[in-house]
Structure formats: structure tokens, C-alpha cells
Coordinates of C-alpha atoms in Angstrom, one line a residue:
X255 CA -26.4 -8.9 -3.4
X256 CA -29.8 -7.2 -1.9
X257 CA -32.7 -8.7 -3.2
X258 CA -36.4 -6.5 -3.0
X259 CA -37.0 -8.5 0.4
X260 CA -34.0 -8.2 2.0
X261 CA -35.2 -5.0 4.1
X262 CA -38.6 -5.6 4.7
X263 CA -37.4 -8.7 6.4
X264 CA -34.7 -7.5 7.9
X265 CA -37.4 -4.9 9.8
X266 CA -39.0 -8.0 10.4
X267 CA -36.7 -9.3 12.2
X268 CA -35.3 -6.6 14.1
X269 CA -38.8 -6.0 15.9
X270 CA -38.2 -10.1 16.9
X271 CA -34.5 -9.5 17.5
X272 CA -33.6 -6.3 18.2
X273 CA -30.0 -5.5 16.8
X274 CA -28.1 -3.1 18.8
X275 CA -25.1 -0.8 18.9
X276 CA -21.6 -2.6 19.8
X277 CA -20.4 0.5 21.3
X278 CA -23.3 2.3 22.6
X279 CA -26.2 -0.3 22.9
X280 CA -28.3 1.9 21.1
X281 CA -30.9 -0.5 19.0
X282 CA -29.5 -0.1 15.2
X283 CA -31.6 1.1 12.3
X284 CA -32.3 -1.3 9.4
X285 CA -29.4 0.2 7.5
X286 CA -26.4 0.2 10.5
X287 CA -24.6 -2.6 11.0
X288 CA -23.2 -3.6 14.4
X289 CA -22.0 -0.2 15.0
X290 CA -24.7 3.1 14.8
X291 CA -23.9 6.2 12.5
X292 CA -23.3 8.1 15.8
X293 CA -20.4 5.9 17.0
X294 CA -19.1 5.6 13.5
X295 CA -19.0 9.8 12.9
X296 CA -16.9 9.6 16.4
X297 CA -14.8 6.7 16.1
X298 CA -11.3 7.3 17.1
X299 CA -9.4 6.0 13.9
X300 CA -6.0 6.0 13.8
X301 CA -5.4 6.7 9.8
X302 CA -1.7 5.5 10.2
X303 CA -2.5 3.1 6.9
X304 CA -2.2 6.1 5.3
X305 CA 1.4 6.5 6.9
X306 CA 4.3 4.4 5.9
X307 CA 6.1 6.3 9.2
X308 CA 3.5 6.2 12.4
X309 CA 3.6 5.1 16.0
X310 CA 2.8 2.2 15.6
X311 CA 5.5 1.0 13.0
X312 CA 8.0 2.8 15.3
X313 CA 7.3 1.0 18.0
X314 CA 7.3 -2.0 16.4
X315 CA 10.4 -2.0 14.3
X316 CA 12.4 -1.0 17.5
X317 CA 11.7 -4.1 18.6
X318 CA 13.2 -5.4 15.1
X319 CA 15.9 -3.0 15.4
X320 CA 16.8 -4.1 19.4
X321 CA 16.8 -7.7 18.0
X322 CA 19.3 -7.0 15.3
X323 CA 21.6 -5.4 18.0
X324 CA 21.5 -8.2 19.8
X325 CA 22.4 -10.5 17.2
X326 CA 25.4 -8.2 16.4
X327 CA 26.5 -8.0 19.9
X328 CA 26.9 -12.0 19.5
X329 CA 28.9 -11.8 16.5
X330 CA 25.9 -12.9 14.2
X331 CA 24.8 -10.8 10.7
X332 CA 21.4 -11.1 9.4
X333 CA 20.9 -13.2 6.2
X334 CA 18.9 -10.9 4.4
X335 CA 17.8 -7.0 4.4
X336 CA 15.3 -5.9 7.1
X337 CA 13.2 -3.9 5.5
X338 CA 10.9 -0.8 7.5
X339 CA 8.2 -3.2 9.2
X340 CA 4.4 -1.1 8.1
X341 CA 2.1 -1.3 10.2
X342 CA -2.1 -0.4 10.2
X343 CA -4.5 -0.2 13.2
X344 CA -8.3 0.5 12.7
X345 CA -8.5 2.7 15.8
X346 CA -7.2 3.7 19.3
X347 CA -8.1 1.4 22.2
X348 CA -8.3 2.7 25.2
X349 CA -9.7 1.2 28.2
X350 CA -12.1 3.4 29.9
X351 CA -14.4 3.7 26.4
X352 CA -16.7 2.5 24.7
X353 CA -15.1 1.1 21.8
X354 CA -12.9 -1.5 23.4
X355 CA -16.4 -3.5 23.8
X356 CA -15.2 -3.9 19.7
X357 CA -12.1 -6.4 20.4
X358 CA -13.7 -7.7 23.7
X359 CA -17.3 -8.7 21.8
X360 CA -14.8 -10.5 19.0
X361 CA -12.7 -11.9 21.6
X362 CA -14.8 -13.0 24.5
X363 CA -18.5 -13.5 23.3
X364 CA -17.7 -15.2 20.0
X365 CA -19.0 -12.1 18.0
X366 CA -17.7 -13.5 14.7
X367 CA -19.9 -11.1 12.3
X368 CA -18.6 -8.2 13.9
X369 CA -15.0 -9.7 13.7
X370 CA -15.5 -9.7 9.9
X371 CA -17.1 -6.5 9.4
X372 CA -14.5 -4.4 11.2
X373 CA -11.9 -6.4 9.5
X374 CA -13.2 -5.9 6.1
X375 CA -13.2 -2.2 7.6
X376 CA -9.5 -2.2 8.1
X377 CA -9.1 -3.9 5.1
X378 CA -10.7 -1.2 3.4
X379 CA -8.4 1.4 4.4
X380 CA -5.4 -1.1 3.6
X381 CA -6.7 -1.6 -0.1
X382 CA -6.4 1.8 -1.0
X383 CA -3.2 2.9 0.5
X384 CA -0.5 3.1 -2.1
X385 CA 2.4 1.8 1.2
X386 CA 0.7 -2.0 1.4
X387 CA 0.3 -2.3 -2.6
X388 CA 2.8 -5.4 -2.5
X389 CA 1.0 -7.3 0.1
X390 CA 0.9 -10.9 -1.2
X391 CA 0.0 -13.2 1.8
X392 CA -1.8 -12.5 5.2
X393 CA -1.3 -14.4 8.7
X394 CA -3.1 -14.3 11.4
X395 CA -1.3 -15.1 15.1
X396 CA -2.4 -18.2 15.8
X397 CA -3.3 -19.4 18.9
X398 CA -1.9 -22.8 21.0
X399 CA -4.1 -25.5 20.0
X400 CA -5.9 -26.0 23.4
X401 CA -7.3 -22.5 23.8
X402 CA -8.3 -22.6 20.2
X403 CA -10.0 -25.5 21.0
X404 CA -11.4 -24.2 24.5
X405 CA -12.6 -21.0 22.6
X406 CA -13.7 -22.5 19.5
X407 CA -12.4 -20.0 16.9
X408 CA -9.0 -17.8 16.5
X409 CA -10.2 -13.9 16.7
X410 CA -7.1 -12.8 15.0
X411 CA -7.9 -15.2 12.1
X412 CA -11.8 -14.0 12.1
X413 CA -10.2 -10.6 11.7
X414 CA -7.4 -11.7 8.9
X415 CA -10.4 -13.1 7.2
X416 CA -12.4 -9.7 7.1
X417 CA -9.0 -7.8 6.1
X418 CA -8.2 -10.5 3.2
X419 CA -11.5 -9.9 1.3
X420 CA -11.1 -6.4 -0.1
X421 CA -7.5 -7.0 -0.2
X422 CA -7.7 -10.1 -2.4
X423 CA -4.8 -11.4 -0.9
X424 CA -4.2 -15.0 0.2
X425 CA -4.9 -15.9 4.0
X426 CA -3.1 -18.6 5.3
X427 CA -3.1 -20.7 8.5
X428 CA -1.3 -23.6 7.7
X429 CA 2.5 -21.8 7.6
X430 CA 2.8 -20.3 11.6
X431 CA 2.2 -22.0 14.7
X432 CA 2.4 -21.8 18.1
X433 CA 5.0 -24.2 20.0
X434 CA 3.2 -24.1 23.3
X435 CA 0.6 -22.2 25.7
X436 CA 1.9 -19.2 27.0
X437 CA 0.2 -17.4 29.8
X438 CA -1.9 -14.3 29.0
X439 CA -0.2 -11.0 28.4
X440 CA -2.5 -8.9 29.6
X441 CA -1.4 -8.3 32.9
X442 CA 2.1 -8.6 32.1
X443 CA 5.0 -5.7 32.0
X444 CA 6.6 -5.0 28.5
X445 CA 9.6 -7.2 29.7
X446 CA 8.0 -9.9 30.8
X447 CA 5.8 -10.0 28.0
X448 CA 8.2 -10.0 25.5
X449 CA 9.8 -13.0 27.2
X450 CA 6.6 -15.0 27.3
X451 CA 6.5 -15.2 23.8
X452 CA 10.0 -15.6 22.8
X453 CA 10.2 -18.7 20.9
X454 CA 6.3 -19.4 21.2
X455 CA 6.0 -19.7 17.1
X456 CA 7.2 -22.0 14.5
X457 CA 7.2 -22.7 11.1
X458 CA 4.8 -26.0 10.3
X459 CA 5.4 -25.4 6.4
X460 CA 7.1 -23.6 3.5
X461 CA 6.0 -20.1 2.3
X462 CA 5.0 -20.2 -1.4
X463 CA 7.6 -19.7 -3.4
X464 CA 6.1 -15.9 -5.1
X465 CA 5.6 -14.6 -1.2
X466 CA 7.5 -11.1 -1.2
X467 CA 5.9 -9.6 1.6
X468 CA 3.5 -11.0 4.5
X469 CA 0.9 -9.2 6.7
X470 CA 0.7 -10.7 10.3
X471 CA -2.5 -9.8 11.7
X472 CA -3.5 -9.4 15.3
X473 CA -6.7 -8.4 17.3
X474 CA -4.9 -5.4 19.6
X475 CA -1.6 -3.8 19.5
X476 CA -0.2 -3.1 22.8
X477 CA 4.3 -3.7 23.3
X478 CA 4.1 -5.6 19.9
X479 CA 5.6 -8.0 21.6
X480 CA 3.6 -11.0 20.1
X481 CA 3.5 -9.5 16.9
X482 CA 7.8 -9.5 17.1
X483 CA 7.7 -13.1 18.0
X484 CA 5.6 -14.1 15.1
X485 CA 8.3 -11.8 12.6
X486 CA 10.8 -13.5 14.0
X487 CA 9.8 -17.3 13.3
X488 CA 9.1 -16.1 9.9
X489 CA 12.3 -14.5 9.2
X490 CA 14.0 -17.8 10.1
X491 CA 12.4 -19.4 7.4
X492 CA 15.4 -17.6 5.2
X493 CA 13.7 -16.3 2.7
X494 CA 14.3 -12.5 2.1
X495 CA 10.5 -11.6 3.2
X496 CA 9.2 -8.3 4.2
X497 CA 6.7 -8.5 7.3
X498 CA 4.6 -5.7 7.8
X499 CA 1.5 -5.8 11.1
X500 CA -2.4 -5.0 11.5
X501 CA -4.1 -5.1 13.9
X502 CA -8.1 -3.6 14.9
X503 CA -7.2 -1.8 17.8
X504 CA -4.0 0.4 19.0
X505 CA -4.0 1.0 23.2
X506 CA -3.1 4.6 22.8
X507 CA -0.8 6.0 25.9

């Protein structure tokens, strides 16, 4: 909560140390926070939180939908139901503006605060649409323990944090892990990323028992290739659990 001193001092300190713009660099007025009103009037949102049926979820569950055919080509049926796989992305990434600086700041300059606040921004959006009512339990991908330890924090988890809190759901880190270091995707084709990550999670514990439907979270959406590797450890834990994605940034084609 504000107290009577909080701005004054805050004006204080912004003549010592000048808060800027993420996007932009354009120093930031005592009421902005890491992103200016500008950049905020023009940022390219996606709004498919407010869509059970986007993009986003179609890419994704085709994925799902590929894996299923595959277990059916083998002679193998699926446990339980496969639900439609939601999915929610804050906005569009693209890599020629501005606004990837959002995911890269998180990512590479361990901008935690901003990891928050545009998580709590996403999580927002996910509060109020009626599709992700049922949410009950949100993961973040976790990284192999040696780059979390190299990089000192798991953006995807500072970003599940941000998303839990207007959500008031339960965030957990202890349940999904990663078996071993894969090599970065980003400069790997859909195929071979979706190899590089096959098999690369695990199970470490069991879901609670009331867990009905899980929200894997994710700092950008690209094949959903990672994302699909992280459903499918969780699906093995047979339980008849719904997994739906989020994610702060979409790279729009």
C-alpha cells in the first residue's frame, strides 16, 4: 500500500537513478512503471485469453493431436480424455522491435521486477477470462539444474510468479523437472527442436490430489515444442489432467 511518502521519494530517487523505458529508453515518469504510457497505448497484445480457439492453441494442440496419432499408429490408446489445450500470450514478439527487449531484459540481464510486473500483467488478463476459470495449479518450465545455477534464477518461474498472484492459484516447482541440458533452441528448425526436448522432463513428485487442470508457463512461444514436452511428462503421471500454456510473448509469423 502507498503511504504519503512514497512519491515524493520515489521523485527522489529517480533524479539519483533515473528509471527508464524497457522498450523505448525513454526516462519514466513517477507514475510508469518499467514500460512508459506511450509504449503501453501501442503494445501489440495478442487478446487470445479472451479466445478459447486462437493461433496459439492451434498450434499447440496440433502438436498434441500429431502425438496422439502417433501413439495410434503403434497400437497404443490414451488413458484418459485430451481435452482442447488453452493457451494465453501477453503480446506478439517479433524480432526487429522494440518490445522483444521485454523477454530479453527478463532473460538475459536478470530484470526480475519487470518479470513480475508483465506477468502479473498477463495474469491479469487470465483472471478475468471466463475459458481459464478452473485453473487450479501453475508450472513454470524449469530449467536443467546447471543453467539455473549459472543464471541464478528461472525466468519462466519469475513470470509464473507474476501470473499466480492475481490468479490466486498455487505455483509449484517441486512437481516438473528437467532430466538433462539440452542445447538452446533458438537456432534450431521446428524438427530438430522438437527432438531436443523430447524426453527432457520428468515427474520428481505427485500432483495434489484436487489438481483438475494445470497451467504450464513459459517466457516465449515459438513451435511450442518445449511447452509439448512439459504436457507430455505431465500426462504420464495418469491422472486425467487438463494442461492448458502461457506464455509473455508470441513470435508472430
Amino acid at each position: 500500500m502507498e503511504t504519503p511518502f512514497c512519491k515524493p521519494f520515489a521523485s527522489v530517487m529517480d533524479l539519483i537513478l533515473p528509471r527508464t523505458c524497457i522498450v523505448c529508453g525513454r526516462r519514466l515518469l513517477v507514475f510508469e512503471k518499467h514500460i512508459c504510457t506511450g509504449c503501453l497505448a501501442d503494445m501489440p497484445f495478442t487478446f487470445n485469453w479472451t479466445l478459447r480457439y486462437n493461433p496459439m492453441a492451434d498450434k499447440f494442440n496440433e502438436l498434441i493431436q500429431n502425438s496422439l496419432c502417433r501413439l495410434l499408429d503403434k497400437g497404443e490408446t490414451p488413458a484418459f480424455r485430451t481435452p482442447y489445450s488453452l493457451a494465453a500470450s501477453l503480446f506478439f514478439f517479433n524480432s526487429e522491435a522494440d518490445y522483444r527487449k521485454i523477454p530479453y531484459s527478463i532473460k538475459y540481464r536478470k530484470d526480475i521486477s519487470s518479470g513480475l510486473f508483465f506477468g502479473h500483467m498477463l495474469g491479469e488478463r487470465i483472471a478475468a477470462s471466463e475459458i481459464f476459470s478452473d485453473i487450479d495449479l501453475i508450472m513454470p518450465v524449469p530449467l536443467f539444474w546447471t543453467r539455473r545455477w549459472k543464471r541464478g534464477y528461472n525466468q519462466a518461474e519469475i513470470i509464473a510468479r507474476g501470473i499466480a498472484r492475481p490468479l490466486h492459484g498455487c505455483l509449484r516447482t517441486d512437481i516438473l523437472f528437467r532430466r538433462h541440458h539440452t542445447a538452446t533452441q533458438t537456432r534450431l528448425g521446428v524438427e530438430e527442436k522438437s527432438r531436443n526436448v523430447t524426453g527432457a522432463f520428468g515427474l520428481r513428485t505427485c500432483f495434489p490430489p484436487e489438481t483438475r487442470h494445470v497451467l504450464l508457463v513459459d517466457d516465449v512461444f515459438t513451435t511450442g515444442a518445449t511447452l509439448h514436452a512439459c504436457y507430455q511428462a505431465i500426462r504420464s503421471a495418469g491422472r486425467d489432467i487438463a494442461v492448458s500454456i502461457a506464455t509473455l510473448a508470441m513470435v508472430s509469423n
